[in-house]
Coordinates of C-alpha atoms in Angstrom, one line a residue:
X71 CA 186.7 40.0 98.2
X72 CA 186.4 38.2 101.9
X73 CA 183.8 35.8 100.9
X74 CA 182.4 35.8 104.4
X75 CA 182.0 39.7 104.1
X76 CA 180.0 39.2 100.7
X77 CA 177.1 36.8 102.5
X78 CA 177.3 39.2 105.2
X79 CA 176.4 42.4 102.4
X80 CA 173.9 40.2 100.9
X81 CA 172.0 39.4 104.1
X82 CA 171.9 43.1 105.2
X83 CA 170.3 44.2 101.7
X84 CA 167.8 40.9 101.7
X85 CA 166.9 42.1 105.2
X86 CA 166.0 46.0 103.9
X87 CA 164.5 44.7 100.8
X88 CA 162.0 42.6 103.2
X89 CA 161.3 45.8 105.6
X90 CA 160.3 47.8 101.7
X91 CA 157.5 45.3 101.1
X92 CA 154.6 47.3 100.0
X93 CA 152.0 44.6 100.8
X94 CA 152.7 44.1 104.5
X95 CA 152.7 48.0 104.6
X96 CA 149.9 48.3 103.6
X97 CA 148.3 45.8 106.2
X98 CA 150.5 47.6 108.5
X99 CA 147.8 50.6 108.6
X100 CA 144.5 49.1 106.6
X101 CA 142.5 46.9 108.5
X102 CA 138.6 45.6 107.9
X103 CA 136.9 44.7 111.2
X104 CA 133.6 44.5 112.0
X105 CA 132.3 45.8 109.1
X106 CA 134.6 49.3 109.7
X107 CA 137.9 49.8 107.2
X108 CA 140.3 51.0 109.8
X109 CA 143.4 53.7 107.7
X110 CA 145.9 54.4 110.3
X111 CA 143.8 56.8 113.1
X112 CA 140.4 56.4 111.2
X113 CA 137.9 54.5 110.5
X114 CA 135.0 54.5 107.7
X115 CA 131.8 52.2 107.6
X116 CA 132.5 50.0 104.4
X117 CA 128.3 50.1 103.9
X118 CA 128.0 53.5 104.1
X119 CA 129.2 54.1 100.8
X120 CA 127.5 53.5 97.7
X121 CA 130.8 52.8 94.9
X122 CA 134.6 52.1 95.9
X123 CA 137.2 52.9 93.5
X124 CA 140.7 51.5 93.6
X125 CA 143.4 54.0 91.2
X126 CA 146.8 54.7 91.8
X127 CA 150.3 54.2 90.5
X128 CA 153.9 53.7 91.1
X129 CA 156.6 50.7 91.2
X130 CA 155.0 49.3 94.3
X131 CA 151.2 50.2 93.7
X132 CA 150.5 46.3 92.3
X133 CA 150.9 44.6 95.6
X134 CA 149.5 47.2 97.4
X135 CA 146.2 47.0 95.4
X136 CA 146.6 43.2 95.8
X137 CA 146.1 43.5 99.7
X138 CA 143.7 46.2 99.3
X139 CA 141.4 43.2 97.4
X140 CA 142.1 40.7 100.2
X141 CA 140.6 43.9 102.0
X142 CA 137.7 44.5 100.1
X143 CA 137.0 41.7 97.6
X144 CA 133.9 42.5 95.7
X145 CA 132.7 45.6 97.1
X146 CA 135.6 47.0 95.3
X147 CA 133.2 48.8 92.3
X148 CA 136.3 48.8 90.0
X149 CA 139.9 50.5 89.4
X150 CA 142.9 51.0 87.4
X151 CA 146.8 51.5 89.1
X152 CA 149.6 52.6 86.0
X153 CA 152.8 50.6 87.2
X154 CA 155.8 50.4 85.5
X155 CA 156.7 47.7 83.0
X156 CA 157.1 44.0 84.8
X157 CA 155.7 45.7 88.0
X158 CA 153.0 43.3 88.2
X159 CA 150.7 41.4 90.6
X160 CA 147.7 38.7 90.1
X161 CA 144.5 41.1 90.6
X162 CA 141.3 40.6 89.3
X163 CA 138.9 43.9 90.2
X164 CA 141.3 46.5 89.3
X165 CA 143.0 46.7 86.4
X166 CA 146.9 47.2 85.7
X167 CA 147.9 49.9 82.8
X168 CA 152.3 49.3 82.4
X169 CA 153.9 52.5 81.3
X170 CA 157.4 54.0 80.8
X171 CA 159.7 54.8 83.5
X172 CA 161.3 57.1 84.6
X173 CA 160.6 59.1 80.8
X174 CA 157.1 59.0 80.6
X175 CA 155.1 57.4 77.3
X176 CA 152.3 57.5 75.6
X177 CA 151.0 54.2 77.8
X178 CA 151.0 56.5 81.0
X179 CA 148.6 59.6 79.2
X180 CA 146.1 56.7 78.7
X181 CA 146.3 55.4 82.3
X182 CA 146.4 58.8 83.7
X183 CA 143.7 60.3 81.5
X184 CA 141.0 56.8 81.9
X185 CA 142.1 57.4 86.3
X186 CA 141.3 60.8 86.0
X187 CA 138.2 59.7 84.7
X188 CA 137.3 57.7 87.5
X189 CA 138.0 60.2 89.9
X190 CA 135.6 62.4 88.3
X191 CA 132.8 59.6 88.1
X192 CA 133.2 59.6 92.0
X193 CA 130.3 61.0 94.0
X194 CA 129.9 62.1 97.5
X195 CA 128.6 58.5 98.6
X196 CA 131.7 56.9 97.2
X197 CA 135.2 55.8 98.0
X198 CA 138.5 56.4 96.0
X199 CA 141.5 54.5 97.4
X200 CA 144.4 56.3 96.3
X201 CA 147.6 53.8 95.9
X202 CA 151.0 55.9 94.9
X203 CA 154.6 54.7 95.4
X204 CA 157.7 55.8 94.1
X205 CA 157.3 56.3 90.2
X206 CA 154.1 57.1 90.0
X207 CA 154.7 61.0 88.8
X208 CA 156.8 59.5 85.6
X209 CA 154.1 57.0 85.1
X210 CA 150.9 59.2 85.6
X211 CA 151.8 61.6 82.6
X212 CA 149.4 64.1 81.3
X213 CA 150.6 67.2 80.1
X214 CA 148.4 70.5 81.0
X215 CA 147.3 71.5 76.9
X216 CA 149.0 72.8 74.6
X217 CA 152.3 71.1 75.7
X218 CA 152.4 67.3 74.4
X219 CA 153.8 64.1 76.0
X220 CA 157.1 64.5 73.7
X221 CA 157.9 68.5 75.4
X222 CA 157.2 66.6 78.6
X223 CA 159.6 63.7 77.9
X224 CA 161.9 66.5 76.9
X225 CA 161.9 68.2 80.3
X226 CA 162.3 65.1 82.5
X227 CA 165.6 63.9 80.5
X228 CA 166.9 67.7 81.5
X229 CA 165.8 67.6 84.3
X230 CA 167.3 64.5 85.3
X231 CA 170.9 64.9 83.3
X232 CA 171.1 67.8 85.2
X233 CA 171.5 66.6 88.6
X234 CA 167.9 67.6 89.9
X235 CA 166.7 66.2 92.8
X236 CA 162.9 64.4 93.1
X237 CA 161.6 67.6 94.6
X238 CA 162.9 69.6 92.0
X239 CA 161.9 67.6 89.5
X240 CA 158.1 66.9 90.8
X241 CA 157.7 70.6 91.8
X242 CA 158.1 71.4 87.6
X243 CA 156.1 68.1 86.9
X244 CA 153.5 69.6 88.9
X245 CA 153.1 73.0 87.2
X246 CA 152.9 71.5 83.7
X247 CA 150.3 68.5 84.6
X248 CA 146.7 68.5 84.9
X249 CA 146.4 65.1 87.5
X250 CA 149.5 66.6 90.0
X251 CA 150.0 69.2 92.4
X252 CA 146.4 67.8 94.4
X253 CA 144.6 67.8 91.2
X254 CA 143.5 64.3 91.3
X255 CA 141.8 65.6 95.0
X256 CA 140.1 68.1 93.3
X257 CA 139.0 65.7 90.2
X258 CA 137.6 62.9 92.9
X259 CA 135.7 65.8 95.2
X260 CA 133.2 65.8 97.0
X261 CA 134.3 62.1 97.0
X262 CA 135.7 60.2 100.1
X263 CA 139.6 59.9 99.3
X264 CA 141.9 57.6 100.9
X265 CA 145.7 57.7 99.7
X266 CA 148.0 55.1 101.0
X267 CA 151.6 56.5 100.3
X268 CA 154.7 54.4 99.8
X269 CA 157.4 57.5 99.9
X270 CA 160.3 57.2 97.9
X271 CA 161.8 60.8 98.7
X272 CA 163.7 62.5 101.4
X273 CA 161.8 63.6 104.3
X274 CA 158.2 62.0 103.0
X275 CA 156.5 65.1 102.1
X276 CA 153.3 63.7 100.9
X277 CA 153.5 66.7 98.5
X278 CA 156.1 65.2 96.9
X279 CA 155.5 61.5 96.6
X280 CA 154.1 60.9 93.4
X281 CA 153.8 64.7 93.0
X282 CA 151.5 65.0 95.3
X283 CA 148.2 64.2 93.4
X284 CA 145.9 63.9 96.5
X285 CA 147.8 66.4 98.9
X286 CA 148.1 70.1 98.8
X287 CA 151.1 71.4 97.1
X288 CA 153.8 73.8 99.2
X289 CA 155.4 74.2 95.4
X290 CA 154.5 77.1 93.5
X291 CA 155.0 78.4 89.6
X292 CA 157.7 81.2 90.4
X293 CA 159.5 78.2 92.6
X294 CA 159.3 75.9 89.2
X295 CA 161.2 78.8 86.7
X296 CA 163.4 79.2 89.9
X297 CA 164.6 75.5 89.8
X298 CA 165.0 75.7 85.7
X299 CA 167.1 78.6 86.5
X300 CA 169.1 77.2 88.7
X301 CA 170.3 74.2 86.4
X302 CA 170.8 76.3 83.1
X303 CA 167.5 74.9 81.6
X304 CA 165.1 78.3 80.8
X305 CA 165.8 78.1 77.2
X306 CA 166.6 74.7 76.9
X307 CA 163.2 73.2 78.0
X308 CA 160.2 73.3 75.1
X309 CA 158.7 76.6 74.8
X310 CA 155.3 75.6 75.9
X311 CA 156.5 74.5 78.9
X312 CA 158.7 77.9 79.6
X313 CA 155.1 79.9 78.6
X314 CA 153.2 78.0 81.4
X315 CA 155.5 78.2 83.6
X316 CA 156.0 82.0 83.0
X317 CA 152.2 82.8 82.8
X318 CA 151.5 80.7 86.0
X319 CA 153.9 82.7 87.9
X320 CA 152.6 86.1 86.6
X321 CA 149.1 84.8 87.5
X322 CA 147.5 84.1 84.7
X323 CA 147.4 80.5 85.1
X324 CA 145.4 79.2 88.8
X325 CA 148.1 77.6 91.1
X326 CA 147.7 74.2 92.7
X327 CA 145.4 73.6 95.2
X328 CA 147.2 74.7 98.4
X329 CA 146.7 73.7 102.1
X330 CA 143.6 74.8 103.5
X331 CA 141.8 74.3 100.0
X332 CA 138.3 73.1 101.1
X333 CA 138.7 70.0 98.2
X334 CA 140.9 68.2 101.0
X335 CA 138.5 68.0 103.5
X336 CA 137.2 64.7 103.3
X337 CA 140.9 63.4 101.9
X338 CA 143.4 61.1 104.0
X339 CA 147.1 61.2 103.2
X340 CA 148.8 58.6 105.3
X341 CA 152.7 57.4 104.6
X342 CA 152.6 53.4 104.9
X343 CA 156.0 52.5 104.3
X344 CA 159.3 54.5 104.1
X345 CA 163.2 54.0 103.4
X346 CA 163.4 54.4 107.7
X347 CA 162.3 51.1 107.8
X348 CA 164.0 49.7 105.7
X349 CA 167.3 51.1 106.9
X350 CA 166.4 50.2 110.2
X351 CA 165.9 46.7 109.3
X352 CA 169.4 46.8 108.0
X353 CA 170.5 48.2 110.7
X354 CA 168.9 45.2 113.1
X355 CA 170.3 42.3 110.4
X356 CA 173.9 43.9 110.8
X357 CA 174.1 44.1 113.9
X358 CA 172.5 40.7 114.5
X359 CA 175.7 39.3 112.2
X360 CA 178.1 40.9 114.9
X361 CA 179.0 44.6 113.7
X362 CA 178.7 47.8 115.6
X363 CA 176.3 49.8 113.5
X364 CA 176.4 53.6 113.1
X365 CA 173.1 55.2 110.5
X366 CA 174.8 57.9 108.8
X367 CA 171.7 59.7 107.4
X368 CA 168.1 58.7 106.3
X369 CA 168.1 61.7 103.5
X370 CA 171.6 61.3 101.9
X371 CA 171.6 63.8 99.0
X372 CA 174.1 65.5 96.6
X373 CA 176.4 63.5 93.9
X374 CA 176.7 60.2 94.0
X375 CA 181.0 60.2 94.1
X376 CA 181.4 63.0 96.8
X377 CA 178.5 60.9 99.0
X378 CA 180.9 57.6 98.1
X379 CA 184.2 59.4 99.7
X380 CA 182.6 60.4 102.3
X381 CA 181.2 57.2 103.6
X382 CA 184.4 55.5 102.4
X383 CA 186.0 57.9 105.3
X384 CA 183.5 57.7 108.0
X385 CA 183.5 54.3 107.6
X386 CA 187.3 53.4 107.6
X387 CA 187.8 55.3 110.9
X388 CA 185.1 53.0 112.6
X389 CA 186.1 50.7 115.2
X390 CA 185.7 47.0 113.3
X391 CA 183.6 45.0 112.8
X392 CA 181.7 48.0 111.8
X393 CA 178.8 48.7 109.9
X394 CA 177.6 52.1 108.2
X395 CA 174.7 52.9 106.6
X396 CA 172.6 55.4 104.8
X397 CA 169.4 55.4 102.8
X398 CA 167.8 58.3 100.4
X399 CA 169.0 59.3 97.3
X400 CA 172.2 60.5 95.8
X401 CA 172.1 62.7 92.6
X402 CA 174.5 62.3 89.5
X403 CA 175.5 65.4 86.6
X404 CA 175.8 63.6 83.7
X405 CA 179.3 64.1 82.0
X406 CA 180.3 61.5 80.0
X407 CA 178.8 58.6 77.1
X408 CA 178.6 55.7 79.4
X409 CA 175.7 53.6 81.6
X410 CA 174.8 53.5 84.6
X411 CA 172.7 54.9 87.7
X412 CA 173.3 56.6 91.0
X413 CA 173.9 53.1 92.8
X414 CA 176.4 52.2 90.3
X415 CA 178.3 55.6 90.4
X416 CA 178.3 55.5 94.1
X417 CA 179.8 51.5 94.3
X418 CA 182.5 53.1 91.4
X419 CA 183.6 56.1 93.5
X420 CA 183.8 53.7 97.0
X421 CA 185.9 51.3 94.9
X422 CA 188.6 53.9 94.6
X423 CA 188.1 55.6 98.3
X424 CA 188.8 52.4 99.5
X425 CA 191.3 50.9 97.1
X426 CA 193.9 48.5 99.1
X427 CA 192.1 48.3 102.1
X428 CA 191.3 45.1 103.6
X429 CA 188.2 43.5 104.8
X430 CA 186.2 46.2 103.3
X431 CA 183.0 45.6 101.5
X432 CA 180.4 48.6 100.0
X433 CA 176.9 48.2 99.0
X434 CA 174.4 50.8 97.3
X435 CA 171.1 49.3 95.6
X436 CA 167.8 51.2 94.7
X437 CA 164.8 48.9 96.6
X438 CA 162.9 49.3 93.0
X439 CA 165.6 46.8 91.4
X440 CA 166.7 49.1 89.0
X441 CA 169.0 52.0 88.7
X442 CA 169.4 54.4 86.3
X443 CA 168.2 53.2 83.3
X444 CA 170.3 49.2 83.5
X445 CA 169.0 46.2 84.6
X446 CA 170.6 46.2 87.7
X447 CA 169.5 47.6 91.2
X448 CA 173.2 48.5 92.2
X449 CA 176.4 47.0 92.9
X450 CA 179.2 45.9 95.3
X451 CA 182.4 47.1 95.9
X452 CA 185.8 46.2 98.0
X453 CA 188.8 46.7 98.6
X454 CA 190.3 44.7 96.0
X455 CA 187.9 46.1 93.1
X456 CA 190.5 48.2 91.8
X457 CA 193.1 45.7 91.8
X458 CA 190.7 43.1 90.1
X459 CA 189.6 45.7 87.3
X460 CA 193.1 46.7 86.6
X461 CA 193.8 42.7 86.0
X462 CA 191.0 43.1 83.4
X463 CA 192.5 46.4 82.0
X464 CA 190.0 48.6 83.3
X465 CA 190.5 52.1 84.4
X466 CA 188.4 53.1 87.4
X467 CA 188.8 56.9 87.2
X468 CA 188.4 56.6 83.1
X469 CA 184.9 54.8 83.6
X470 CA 184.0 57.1 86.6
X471 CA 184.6 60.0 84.2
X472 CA 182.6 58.4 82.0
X473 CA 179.7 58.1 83.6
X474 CA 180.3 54.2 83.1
X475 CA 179.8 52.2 85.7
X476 CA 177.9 49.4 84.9
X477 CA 180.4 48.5 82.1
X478 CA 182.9 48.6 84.8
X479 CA 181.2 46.3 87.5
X480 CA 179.8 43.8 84.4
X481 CA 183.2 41.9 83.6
X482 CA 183.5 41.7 87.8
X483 CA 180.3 40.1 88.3
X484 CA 179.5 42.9 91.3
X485 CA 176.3 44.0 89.7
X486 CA 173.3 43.4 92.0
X487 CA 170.6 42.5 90.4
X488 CA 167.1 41.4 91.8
X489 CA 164.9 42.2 88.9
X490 CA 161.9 44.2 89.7
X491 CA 161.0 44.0 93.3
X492 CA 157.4 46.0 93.4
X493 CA 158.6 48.2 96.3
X494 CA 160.2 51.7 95.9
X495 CA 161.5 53.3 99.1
X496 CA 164.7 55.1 97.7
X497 CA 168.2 53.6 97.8
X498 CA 170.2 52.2 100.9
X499 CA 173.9 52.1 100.8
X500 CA 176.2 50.8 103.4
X501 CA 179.3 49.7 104.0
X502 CA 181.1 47.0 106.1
X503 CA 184.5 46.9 107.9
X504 CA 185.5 43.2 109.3
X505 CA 188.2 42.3 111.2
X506 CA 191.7 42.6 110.1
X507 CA 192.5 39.3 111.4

């Protein structure tokens, strides 16, 4: 791999993982001035209310509550965020609750259950500062009665073997929870509600970050047996979860609160940071190093390997030194025994698209730090890969098949891996082309 070309990759993804940092975008949008806290268009006098609650969770919801104290200090009345485990920050009014991700555990029905509580303390002369960031549906678990964490756990590791994407998979959590879908709204009215969002999907539907616990869900019960449907899962998941789902959508259960709902009318939804910036950031670094840059997509979907090939071929035609990037989130259908994540699968399937070609380097990373369920946040591929596994005796295609990338990139050293990074904004992928010279 052109050595040069490696700095190069490693510059570009320091430079997006920079743009994803969920305290400055947070101060992006919050400011306190003159006594007024300033959200995005809005303002609210800090004296006029009487308590201010701080709850939230996600990957990224530590730092953001960090900057939200540098905010507010001691007027701050108290608060709890659920982040995942090593997600931390130094905070000393609002407490941290570390919980399982992306299968939820027993940690997260505790957080979720004691912020629920808060919500409900909430009166109409208070604040509630919402905090969610990517991974805060899997970390705010609590299962709508009778079905119990384990039938819950069940249904995400479906879910997600399947090939589901995040609003698939959030519009199901939302029918079987009792804090998602705008229920946490409805807990904290008549309550003053602030929610800072840090999105981590396609599109940033605030109904889907988080599942949507402060906004008013589009998703519906007859959508959520639709999706199961669709992936082969209506007698695979638990059967308290099919009989909600089923009674919901024949009416007997109340839907979500849906837009127009008179909970949301003193509640803010406002998206501080997104995978655009970061991309864009990317974007500005690569081109800054000399490339021409072309942004494929800023909601790349589908399977990890056919999304590989594909960039492999756009980028490959480009005009070098050439530069090609992408951000959301790729999918994988779990076939095989091996580890690895969508970042991982994506690096393997470039590694054979672009097998023999020269001065050609691919990246994909999740911003969170970790994909799938390994300790890396990606890898790096290039046009040597193959060649250099084969020296090792490994079969690309075999470990492709196998769902197995990170056993293949391990012995190459072309894992990337930041440890956790307290920002979530999906994944970014690129890939560079240098000069044949």
């Amino acid at each position: 791999m052109d050595s040069n070309l490696r700095h190069h990759a490693e510059a570009i993804y320091t430079a997006a993982l920079a743009a994803a940092d969920p305290s400055q975008a947070v101060s992006r949008f919050v400011r306190l001035q003159d006594g007024l806290l300033q959200v995005g268009e809005r303002s609210y006098p800090v004296a006029s209310f009487r308590d201010i609650y701080v709850i939230g969770a996600g990957k990224a919801s530590a730092p953001m509550a960090q900057t939200i104290e540098q905010l507010l200090g001691d007027r701050i009345t108290s608060g709890l965020i659920n982040v995942k485990d090593g997600h931390l920050a130094p905070l000393s009014r609002i407490q941290i609750n570390e919980s399982s991700h992306p299968v939820p555990d027993a940690r997260g029905v505790e957080g979720a259950h004691r912020i629920s509580q808060l919500a409900r303390g909430a009166g109409r002369e208070d604040l509630v500062i919402c905090l969610i960031s990517g991974g805060a549906s899997a970390l705010t678990p609590y299962p709508a009665p009778p079905i119990t964490l384990e039938q819950k756990q069940t249904v995400t590791t479906l879910l997600l073997q399947s090939g589901a994407d995040i609003h698939e998979i959030n519009a199901i959590r939302k029918h079987i929870s009792l804090f998602k879908g705008g229920r946490l709204a409805a807990l904290a009215a008549p309550a003053t509600v602030i929610s800072l969002l840090l999105s981590d999907v396609v599109g940033d539907n605030i109904d889907v970050i988080g599942s949507g616990p402060t906004a008013p869900d589009s998703s519906t019960f007859v959508l959520a047996l639709a999706i199961l449907d669709k992936y082969g899962l209506r007698n695979a998941v638990p059967a308290p979860v099919l009989d909600r789902l089923e009674a919901g959508a024949a009416g007997r259960i109340e839907e979500t609160p849906k837009p127009g709902d008179p909970i949301f009318d003193r509640v803010q939804n406002l998206v501080v940071g997104s995978n655009k910036l970061a991309v864009e950031a990317a974007a500005e670094k690569a081109t800054s190093l000399g490339y021409r840059c072309q942004v494929l997509t800023q909601g790349a979907d589908g399977e990890a390997r056919d999304s590989a090939r594909f960039h492999a071929s756009v980028a490959t035609r480009m005009q070098p030194p050439a530069c090609l990037l992408s951000g959301g989130e790729t999918t994988v259908t779990i076939r095989g025994s091996g580890l690895g994540g969508r970042n991982q699968e994506f690096a393997l399937a470039a590694a054979i698209a672009i097998d023999g070609k020269p001065n050609t380097v691919v990246v994909s990373f999740g911003t969170d730090g970790s994909d799938g369920p390994t300790d890396a946040a990606g890898a790096i591929a290039a046009g040597d890969t193959v060649a250099r596994a084969s020296a090792l005796g490994l079969d690309p295609t075999a470990y492709l098949d196998n769902n197995d990338s990170y056993h293949f990139f391990e012995p190459l050293h072309d894992l990337i891996k930041t440890g956790p990074t307290n920002t979530n904004v999906m994944d970014i992928r690129f890939v560079l082309v240098g000069d044949n010279q």
